[in-house]
């Protein structure tokens, strides 16, 4: 499992590079965020939550049964809008409010 | 590449800005106007165990319960090998810590009377996705606290068994920091990556514990001659297969039982302590009744949707797995497995041997959170409570003067680090040696592939192999500061591996299945109702056996 960064979408703000707990993301030569060693990623999603343009997607590695789906997240005040793009391209959106507690 | 030396001075130095470290900084500032410096390997906004979030606080004293009840629970789960004094003082601070977190902005679920809604007897339900940003915000608005992000501490500065500070290196720039302090708190967290993980390929870092917690605090303590305790009580988590996501939310949240492939509930057969739950799963697999599952099929669609949300707040990849496969937990049971072993004092009792005041055996060096031993089942709120205790003790201690180290000692460290940076090539890569270490620990020191079991003979082989890898690691080459950090992380894991092996060999019984499964001594023995401690003296690791310390005692070194 790891992340991929969309070069077209990335605006090079560097916020993801600051928060990564493994210091794995750097601003590369084209002023885009890059992850050179995606296999070191923990999957904590900190970077994607910081990204202002949803250029970062999470995926499950094939070695742990990943089917090619992608997970995006957009922060809007206390809300996190999670979008799952399924392998066939269909989307499912789940919104979680941080003012609302987990039920379990 | 040459390193620049930079000296810094502070009153209270905190190594590691995770849960315990951040709370200790805040507690210290409430009781003193002295300066505090947090040295953090990543960035405190999302560093440590709670980067992705957490959806319950597992340590809280419910109305009608007493701190002593918590001590009794933790003691039973650890089969007696706990420090009563540490557990009780921690338990007394749990509810204050939880209230403090709520005041700082954490969402906690309430019941109809305005109290916290409990999950069982000890857990409160929260939305903890943003728990680290909440702590970081409090830290950044506090003028007494400075934070050095992306600076990696690697060796204590000690003089005559008194702490003077720490050596650290910059991750982004070639700087060797020499940081002096009047008191120091170690809150670096525990260690993973010692053993081969569940999925050693591309997803090798998809593990229970943050792969960036590499045991720096343990290794620095071991090498400085601090006494350590109970490193043989490893922690193994029961997790959802592949995603290594938590199972507690399924077991406690929707009441899912552990079943084998024949559909039989097996958890009652083996017991429900943490280690027994995993032991049962391993035995069922060995008897050909695997794989094992949490029985979730049949839960309602609403429960399933609430689970999707709960996992997005702590382990979002599990939700991705359910949704992308089109097979949610209401349709399909969730397969479970044990993880590789970790060393983590917030769950089991491994770590620094501390006084009741949380001072280590090195004067002026305190420990809190996963790195501090004797006090298992801390979880988040216990780490906070312990951070507060350690901060108050550090304030009482506060050495008046700074002891500065000889310039020659600093040059020696500088040259040693530069030798890695200036080496153009190396026979092995850091990753290759890490793989060798994990394979040796897996096979000979009780990893997943040996069903967590080991013998005196196999431990002997493990120790020889780790010693050899340690020797090879002296000749590694670092391209930049980040790869130098990887070398230091490997070396600290190797140091810790040797101590873990020595501890596993010293306890001649099997007190905890899975955590320390000694095939030479498969039974639990009354004789071993004591602590196994260790201390490095003149390069040699000596084992010290100590009698149990009960609550009500005030333990001093």
XYZ file of C-alpha atoms in Angstrom:
661
model
C 0.000 0.000 0.000
C 1.226 3.432 -0.763
C 0.480 6.772 -2.396
C 0.761 8.156 -5.900
C 1.064 11.860 -6.695
C -0.612 13.266 -9.799
C 1.974 15.578 -11.413
C -0.614 17.485 -13.433
C -2.688 18.307 -10.376
C 0.182 19.028 -7.925
C 0.774 22.758 -7.351
C 4.077 22.259 -5.531
C 2.949 23.893 -2.260
C 5.047 21.424 -0.232
C 2.522 20.871 2.560
C 2.647 17.095 2.084
C 6.449 17.152 2.347
C 6.211 18.774 5.788
C 3.800 16.360 7.446
C 4.909 12.954 6.150
C 5.959 11.058 9.310
C 8.601 9.233 7.279
C 9.937 12.362 5.508
C 9.366 10.455 2.248
C 8.017 13.218 0.000
C 10.257 15.869 -1.573
C 9.720 18.713 -4.009
C 11.448 17.472 -7.159
C 13.067 19.188 -10.119
C 9.788 20.167 -11.763
C 8.559 21.837 -8.561
C 6.233 18.885 -8.015
C 5.955 16.716 -4.950
C 7.557 13.326 -5.479
C 7.810 10.065 -3.550
C 10.930 8.188 -4.609
C 10.463 5.139 -2.408
C 6.714 4.428 -2.238
C 7.427 1.090 -0.541
C 8.441 3.008 2.614
C 4.957 4.554 2.985
C 2.928 3.569 6.081
C -0.422 4.597 4.582
C -1.311 7.134 7.301
C -2.909 9.526 4.760
C -1.431 12.621 6.451
C -0.145 13.931 3.097
C -3.461 13.522 1.269
C -5.310 15.347 4.050
C -2.960 18.334 3.625
C -3.119 18.464 -0.173
C -5.222 21.469 -1.302
C -5.921 20.015 -4.780
C -6.397 16.262 -4.122
C -3.323 15.340 -6.124
C -2.528 12.436 -3.783
C -4.275 9.081 -4.033
C -3.847 6.017 -1.848
C -3.882 2.484 -3.138
C -3.426 -1.032 -1.794
C -0.344 -2.824 -3.125
C -0.978 -5.881 -5.292
C 0.970 -7.962 -2.766
C -1.816 -7.366 -0.230
C -4.659 -7.949 -2.630
C -5.058 -4.425 -4.054
C -7.405 -4.365 -7.043
C -6.479 -0.951 -8.425
C -8.965 1.254 -6.550
C -7.898 4.701 -5.389
C -8.750 6.639 -2.229
C -8.826 10.461 -2.235
C -9.651 12.813 0.609
C -10.723 16.455 0.686
C -10.766 18.503 3.873
C -13.432 21.141 4.347
C -13.326 22.678 7.835
C -14.397 19.869 10.192
C -15.428 17.587 7.311
C -13.370 14.983 5.508
C -14.863 13.962 2.165
C -13.433 10.558 1.191
C -13.775 9.427 -2.419
C -13.143 5.839 -3.376
C -12.681 5.290 -7.101
C -13.400 1.620 -7.682
C -11.428 -0.448 -10.211
C -14.281 -0.054 -12.751
C -14.202 3.746 -12.388
C -17.374 4.096 -10.295
C -17.096 6.421 -7.319
C -18.309 6.197 -3.748
C -18.131 9.234 -1.467
C -18.240 9.005 2.338
C -18.156 12.169 4.434
C -16.984 12.081 8.046
C -17.419 15.030 10.415
C -14.659 15.325 13.022
C -17.243 16.754 15.447
C -19.048 13.412 15.244
C -17.584 10.538 17.231
C -17.021 7.024 16.060
C -19.965 4.801 17.034
C -17.842 1.756 17.779
C 30.198 15.782 2.770
C 31.136 17.707 5.912
C 28.862 18.190 8.874
C 28.471 21.546 10.562
C 28.370 21.430 14.354
C 25.634 23.445 16.030
C 25.252 23.716 19.821
C 21.885 24.369 21.430
C 20.871 24.899 25.050
C 17.498 24.378 26.697
C 16.053 23.726 30.161
C 13.899 20.693 29.389
C 14.723 18.620 26.332
C 12.076 16.234 25.015
C 13.238 13.629 22.509
C 10.248 12.634 20.372
C 7.136 14.771 19.851
C 4.526 12.036 19.779
C 1.669 11.564 22.216
C 3.677 11.378 25.455
C 6.269 13.984 24.446
C 3.773 16.648 23.381
C 1.710 16.214 26.540
C 4.829 16.319 28.727
C 5.814 19.641 27.111
C 2.390 21.115 27.828
C 2.337 19.789 31.423
C 5.825 21.178 32.078
C 4.867 24.620 30.747
C 1.821 24.733 33.033
C 4.049 24.309 36.070
C 7.124 26.361 35.169
C 8.251 29.241 32.966
C 11.451 27.439 31.919
C 12.220 26.711 28.281
C 11.278 23.465 26.552
C 12.683 22.047 23.325
C 11.078 19.132 21.467
C 13.402 17.333 19.057
C 11.306 15.416 16.521
C 12.446 13.153 13.694
C 9.430 14.016 11.505
C 6.931 16.814 12.167
C 4.869 16.859 15.353
C 1.698 17.583 13.368
C 1.499 13.960 12.210
C 4.359 12.054 13.818
C 4.296 8.936 15.979
C 1.647 6.248 16.392
C -1.310 8.550 15.933
C -0.514 9.892 12.458
C -3.590 8.277 10.894
C -5.743 8.740 13.986
C -7.329 6.544 16.625
C -11.024 5.907 17.268
C -11.152 5.143 20.980
C -9.223 6.006 24.113
C -8.664 2.591 25.640
C -7.674 3.693 29.123
C -10.318 5.517 31.153
C -11.738 4.892 34.610
C -15.521 4.561 34.135
C -17.953 5.914 36.745
C -18.132 3.444 39.624
C -14.665 2.054 38.842
C -11.390 2.844 40.599
C -7.801 3.249 39.393
C -7.027 0.011 41.248
C -9.466 -1.814 38.918
C -7.341 -0.719 35.983
C -4.197 -1.984 37.742
C -5.870 -5.362 38.361
C -6.884 -5.636 34.698
C -3.406 -4.776 33.395
C -1.761 -7.131 35.888
C -3.952 -10.044 34.821
C -3.363 -9.349 31.114
C 0.420 -9.303 31.669
C 0.359 -12.426 33.898
C 1.710 -10.479 36.910
C 4.836 -8.961 35.371
C 3.922 -5.307 35.880
C 5.023 -2.520 38.203
C 2.110 -1.832 40.563
C 3.503 1.588 41.513
C 3.714 2.713 37.878
C 0.314 1.348 36.882
C -1.469 2.925 39.840
C 0.085 6.382 39.414
C -0.702 6.228 35.705
C -4.290 5.082 36.309
C -4.820 7.964 38.744
C -3.991 10.420 35.943
C -6.076 8.826 33.149
C -9.304 10.778 33.504
C -7.500 14.110 33.879
C -5.663 13.368 30.631
C -8.877 12.465 28.788
C -10.603 15.629 30.069
C -7.573 17.650 28.967
C -7.778 16.215 25.461
C -11.458 17.059 25.239
C -10.724 20.616 26.351
C -8.056 20.841 23.649
C -10.685 20.061 21.020
C -11.017 16.286 20.757
C -14.528 14.967 20.009
C -15.666 12.390 22.591
C -19.025 10.603 22.351
C -21.420 11.480 25.196
C -24.306 9.511 26.674
C -27.775 10.944 27.405
C -26.592 12.227 30.823
C -23.684 14.194 29.375
C -21.046 11.703 30.554
C -18.716 9.846 28.225
C -20.333 6.958 26.338
C -18.283 3.919 27.313
C -17.207 1.049 25.066
C -16.885 -1.676 27.683
C -15.438 -0.735 31.083
C -12.356 1.204 30.067
C -12.810 2.707 26.586
C -14.336 5.985 25.463
C -15.339 6.515 21.844
C -13.852 9.494 20.058
C -13.166 10.978 16.673
C -9.399 10.870 16.856
C -8.521 11.449 13.220
C -7.124 14.875 14.150
C -5.628 14.050 17.555
C -2.048 14.937 16.535
C -2.982 18.223 14.804
C -4.900 19.147 17.998
C -1.799 18.522 20.134
C 0.478 20.297 17.634
C -1.782 23.358 17.614
C -1.571 23.610 21.402
C 2.216 23.307 21.245
C 2.650 25.956 18.527
C 0.605 28.520 20.464
C 2.780 28.048 23.563
C 5.699 30.531 23.620
C 7.755 28.435 26.079
C 7.962 25.461 23.732
C 10.252 25.316 20.683
C 10.171 22.446 18.211
C 13.024 21.179 16.051
C 11.258 19.146 13.386
C 13.155 16.712 11.131
C 16.070 16.334 13.500
C 17.073 12.804 14.456
C 18.558 12.152 17.916
C 20.944 9.196 18.028
C 23.144 9.262 21.150
C 22.873 10.603 24.684
C 25.542 12.847 26.120
C 26.201 11.412 29.575
C 28.827 12.323 32.152
C 29.287 10.283 35.335
C 25.844 8.668 34.902
C 24.213 12.098 34.656
C 22.389 13.151 31.474
C 23.775 16.279 29.796
C 21.933 16.244 26.483
C 21.857 14.483 23.149
C 23.583 14.309 19.770
C 21.310 14.619 16.746
C 21.551 15.145 12.997
C 19.455 17.183 10.585
C 17.454 15.280 7.984
C 17.346 18.159 5.501
C 20.763 19.716 6.117
C 24.192 18.357 7.079
C 24.203 19.491 10.700
C 25.396 17.674 13.803
C 23.438 19.120 16.713
C 24.921 19.014 20.206
C 21.978 19.798 22.459
C 22.527 20.492 26.159
C 19.732 20.444 28.721
C 19.131 20.549 32.481
C 16.776 17.555 32.274
C 15.820 15.231 29.422
C 12.708 13.207 28.638
C 12.931 10.247 26.291
C 9.593 9.731 24.528
C 10.745 8.273 21.228
C 8.173 5.479 21.112
C 8.752 1.774 20.696
C 10.335 -0.273 17.945
C 9.211 -2.150 14.890
C 11.048 -3.556 11.909
C 13.139 -5.938 14.023
C 11.293 -8.969 12.609
C 10.241 -9.830 9.072
C 6.810 -8.241 8.605
C 3.588 -9.944 7.453
C 4.055 -8.676 3.898
C 7.789 -8.319 3.215
C 7.347 -7.111 -0.390
C 6.117 -3.747 -1.651
C 3.753 -3.340 1.325
C 6.367 -4.137 3.975
C 5.624 -0.881 5.821
C 1.891 -1.554 6.032
C 2.299 -2.621 9.619
C 0.588 -2.121 12.957
C 3.175 0.228 14.445
C 4.642 3.253 12.616
C 7.565 1.883 10.578
C 9.448 5.081 11.417
C 9.612 4.160 15.126
C 12.839 2.222 15.075
C 13.731 1.979 18.742
C 16.097 4.969 19.007
C 15.159 5.560 22.625
C 15.779 1.953 23.652
C 19.097 1.764 21.800
C 20.384 5.071 23.153
C 19.509 3.910 26.665
C 21.081 0.468 26.247
C 24.338 1.928 24.915
C 24.467 4.579 27.657
C 24.209 1.847 30.307
C 20.612 2.484 31.395
C 18.860 -0.480 32.976
C 16.054 -1.897 30.796
C 13.213 -4.187 31.787
C 10.986 -6.932 30.325
C 12.207 -6.648 26.711
C 11.279 -10.331 26.387
C 7.583 -9.439 26.605
C 7.194 -8.688 22.933
C 3.911 -7.427 21.552
C 2.051 -9.096 18.713
C -1.216 -7.595 17.501
C -4.205 -9.458 16.109
C -5.075 -7.664 12.878
C -7.160 -7.778 9.736
C -5.174 -9.740 7.148
C -3.308 -7.697 4.509
C -4.302 -4.219 5.648
C -3.058 -4.920 9.206
C -5.983 -2.763 10.381
C -7.312 -2.974 13.977
C -9.672 -5.776 15.006
C -10.855 -4.320 18.338
C -13.406 -2.132 16.594
C -14.993 -5.243 15.055
C -14.767 -7.362 18.217
C -15.950 -4.724 20.678
C -17.934 -2.479 18.335
C -20.173 -5.006 16.568
C -19.478 -7.997 18.821
C -17.729 -10.047 16.110
C -16.402 -13.363 17.465
C -13.225 -15.137 16.395
C -14.131 -18.190 14.322
C -12.076 -20.827 12.514
C -12.612 -22.054 8.955
C -15.201 -24.578 10.192
C -17.234 -21.666 11.562
C -16.579 -22.618 15.224
C -16.090 -19.832 17.763
C -12.687 -20.640 19.246
C -11.851 -17.604 21.396
C -13.465 -19.076 24.541
C -11.169 -22.091 24.328
C -7.954 -20.152 24.724
C -8.900 -17.076 26.755
C -9.354 -13.481 25.735
C -6.197 -11.717 26.931
C -4.333 -10.115 24.044
C -1.749 -12.879 23.775
C -4.336 -15.682 24.192
C -6.415 -14.314 21.295
C -3.413 -14.602 18.993
C -2.283 -17.903 20.490
C -5.690 -19.373 19.724
C -5.445 -18.186 16.136
C -1.966 -19.697 15.709
C -3.023 -23.043 17.209
C -6.187 -23.234 15.082
C -4.032 -22.647 11.998
C -1.500 -25.271 13.090
C -4.287 -27.827 13.614
C -5.493 -27.291 10.061
C -8.583 -25.318 11.059
C -7.367 -22.048 9.566
C -7.662 -19.470 8.258
C -9.441 -17.657 11.072
C -11.937 -14.828 10.847
C -13.921 -12.280 12.799
C -17.540 -13.175 12.150
C -19.029 -9.996 10.776
C -21.350 -11.399 8.115
C -24.922 -10.663 8.974
C -24.338 -7.246 10.549
C -26.734 -4.576 9.287
C -25.984 -2.224 6.378
C -26.053 0.677 8.867
C -23.456 -1.048 11.054
C -21.359 -1.663 7.955
C -21.539 1.995 6.937
C -20.590 3.092 10.481
C -17.620 0.723 10.299
C -16.518 2.317 7.012
C -16.502 5.676 8.782
C -14.783 4.345 11.903
C -11.964 2.841 9.823
C -11.573 6.015 7.743
C -10.715 7.725 11.040
C -7.835 5.388 11.891
C -7.018 2.846 9.144
C -8.558 4.177 5.900
C -7.065 1.432 3.744
C -9.406 -1.123 5.330
C -12.391 0.869 4.076
C -10.741 1.077 0.632
C -10.323 -2.711 0.648
C -13.964 -3.329 1.569
C -15.337 -0.860 -0.971
C -13.020 -1.630 -3.905
C -13.685 -5.375 -3.597
C -17.437 -4.837 -3.329
C -17.424 -7.229 -0.362
C -18.114 -5.363 2.840
C -18.061 -6.911 6.324
C -21.833 -7.485 6.285
C -21.308 -9.945 3.405
C -17.925 -11.427 4.149
C -16.144 -12.310 7.388
C -12.859 -10.501 7.991
C -9.797 -12.733 7.904
C -7.382 -12.157 10.794
C -3.718 -12.856 11.505
C -1.030 -12.059 14.073
C 1.586 -9.454 13.191
C 5.330 -9.737 13.564
C 6.583 -8.999 17.105
C 7.186 -5.418 18.213
C 8.810 -3.961 21.305
C 6.377 -1.440 22.704
C 5.979 -0.451 26.350
C 2.566 1.127 25.881
C 0.992 -2.280 25.279
C 3.346 -4.710 27.008
C 5.902 -3.867 29.713
C 9.147 -3.458 27.740
C 11.355 -0.448 28.217
C 13.386 1.668 30.575
C 13.512 0.579 34.189
C 12.217 3.724 35.896
C 11.555 4.967 39.403
C 7.985 5.713 40.495
C 8.741 9.271 39.341
C 9.677 7.937 35.859
C 13.378 8.678 36.165
C 15.608 6.139 34.404
C 18.770 4.819 36.039
C 20.644 7.701 34.366
C 20.269 10.807 36.573
C 18.112 13.495 34.997
C 16.871 11.254 32.177
C 13.143 10.509 32.355
C 11.017 8.221 30.193
C 7.343 8.188 29.208
C 5.073 6.453 26.720
C 5.993 3.395 24.674
C 9.676 3.618 25.604
C 9.060 3.365 29.371
C 8.805 -0.132 30.858
C 6.874 -1.843 33.647
C 3.566 -0.191 32.820
C 1.602 -1.928 30.056
C -1.867 -1.068 28.691
C -1.055 2.632 28.608
C -2.565 3.357 25.241
C -3.044 7.037 24.386
C -4.394 8.385 27.672
C -1.859 6.426 29.743
C 0.984 7.840 27.634
C -0.370 11.329 28.339
C -0.696 10.636 32.071
C 2.837 9.275 32.157
C 4.122 12.287 30.199
C 2.617 14.531 32.846
C 4.207 12.575 35.719
C 7.618 12.586 34.009
C 7.419 16.319 33.258
C 6.649 17.161 36.883
C 9.494 14.940 38.093
C 11.894 16.560 35.607
C 10.895 19.966 36.918
C 11.733 18.881 40.476
C 15.099 17.547 39.298
C 16.352 20.445 37.058
C 20.107 20.467 37.249
C 21.349 24.020 37.743
C 24.361 23.888 35.428
C 25.011 22.664 31.905
C 27.787 20.113 31.590
C 29.529 20.617 28.260
C 31.330 17.777 26.612
C 34.956 17.893 25.498
C 35.406 19.146 21.894
C 37.337 15.955 21.082
C 34.243 13.859 21.813
C 32.192 15.965 19.397
C 34.874 15.628 16.687
C 34.840 11.862 17.171
C 31.064 11.679 16.488
C 31.436 14.049 13.533
C 34.163 11.915 11.943
C 32.225 8.713 12.505
C 29.111 10.125 10.796
C 31.166 11.620 7.956
C 32.809 8.240 7.354
C 29.386 6.941 6.170
C 28.716 10.074 4.113
C 32.126 10.024 2.429
C 32.153 6.319 1.590
C 31.352 6.120 -2.115
C 30.325 2.528 -2.256
C 29.560 -0.343 0.044
C 29.346 -4.082 -0.384
C 25.841 -4.074 1.133
C 22.963 -1.634 1.153
C 21.187 -0.604 4.349
C 18.005 -2.255 3.050
C 19.820 -5.540 2.421
C 21.179 -5.630 5.968
C 17.741 -4.739 7.314
C 16.333 -7.714 5.389
C 19.062 -9.992 6.784
C 18.331 -8.821 10.314
C 14.583 -9.346 9.928
C 15.082 -12.802 8.420
C 17.418 -13.866 11.240
C 15.020 -12.622 13.926
C 12.046 -14.194 12.156
C 13.629 -17.618 11.881
C 15.719 -17.862 15.049
C 14.187 -15.444 17.568
C 10.498 -16.305 17.332
C 8.996 -14.489 14.358
C 5.881 -15.266 12.343
C 7.422 -18.122 10.336
C 8.418 -19.997 13.503
C 4.969 -19.456 15.056
C 6.619 -17.007 17.497
C 8.528 -19.866 19.138
C 12.271 -20.069 19.911
C 14.788 -22.117 21.861
C 18.065 -21.396 23.613
C 19.875 -22.875 20.609
C 17.985 -20.841 18.025
C 18.522 -17.651 20.032
C 22.238 -18.382 20.030
C 22.186 -18.506 16.226
C 20.151 -15.283 16.076
C 22.667 -13.504 18.292
C 25.607 -14.612 16.161
C 23.875 -13.440 12.998
C 22.923 -10.060 14.465
C 26.497 -9.579 15.732
C 27.765 -10.234 12.205
C 25.271 -7.783 10.653
C 26.338 -5.179 13.231
C 29.909 -5.602 12.041
C 28.889 -5.201 8.381
C 26.819 -2.110 9.185
C 29.962 -0.172 10.123
C 30.906 -0.122 6.424
C 27.672 1.176 4.951
C 27.621 4.193 2.666
C 25.205 7.133 2.932
C 24.319 9.216 -0.131
C 22.660 11.974 1.847
C 21.388 12.819 5.328
C 18.229 10.721 4.936
C 20.243 7.622 4.094
C 22.497 8.370 7.058
C 19.369 8.358 9.221
C 18.457 4.947 7.743
C 21.900 3.623 8.742
C 21.479 4.946 12.300
C 17.986 3.394 12.449
C 19.339 0.024 11.344
C 22.084 0.224 13.956
C 19.635 1.045 16.734
C 17.429 -1.888 15.713
C 20.468 -4.186 15.795
C 21.389 -2.962 19.287
C 17.844 -3.610 20.452
C 17.721 -7.057 18.757
C 20.677 -8.225 20.820
C 19.028 -7.074 24.047
C 15.718 -8.706 23.081
C 17.530 -11.987 22.351
C 19.312 -11.833 25.740
C 16.016 -11.200 27.537
C 14.179 -14.000 25.685
C 16.976 -16.397 26.649
C 17.010 -15.252 30.284
C 13.346 -15.947 31.106
C 13.301 -19.736 31.371
C 9.542 -20.265 31.170
C 6.603 -19.470 28.902
C 4.621 -16.881 30.834
C 2.927 -15.336 27.811
C 2.028 -17.380 24.774
C 3.188 -15.791 21.512
C 4.900 -12.823 23.221
C 7.626 -15.130 24.587
C 7.030 -18.710 23.462
C 10.055 -20.562 24.863
C 10.070 -24.115 23.420
C 12.694 -25.300 25.960
C 10.434 -24.201 28.829
C 6.832 -24.408 27.580
C 5.231 -23.945 31.034
C 4.692 -20.911 33.234
C 6.665 -21.100 36.493
C 6.083 -19.486 39.930
C 9.864 -19.076 40.170
C 9.826 -16.540 37.341
C 7.381 -14.146 38.941
C 10.049 -11.465 38.751
C 11.443 -8.873 36.367
C 14.162 -9.708 33.876
C 16.267 -6.557 33.535
C 19.496 -5.875 31.687
C 22.286 -3.372 31.737
C 25.276 -2.895 29.471
C 28.541 -2.565 31.366
C 31.895 -2.261 29.575
C 30.315 -3.474 26.341
C 28.786 -6.555 27.982
C 25.065 -7.022 28.536
C 24.375 -8.286 32.063
C 21.040 -9.732 33.166
C 19.619 -8.603 36.521
C 16.627 -10.328 38.148
C 14.507 -8.127 40.418
C 11.528 -8.838 42.731
C 8.089 -7.452 41.854
C 7.195 -3.907 42.963
C 3.617 -3.440 44.192
C 1.314 -0.421 44.144
C 1.700 1.720 47.241
C 5.481 1.327 47.153
C 7.614 4.310 46.199
C 10.436 2.896 44.124
C 13.737 4.767 43.891
C 16.940 3.595 42.202
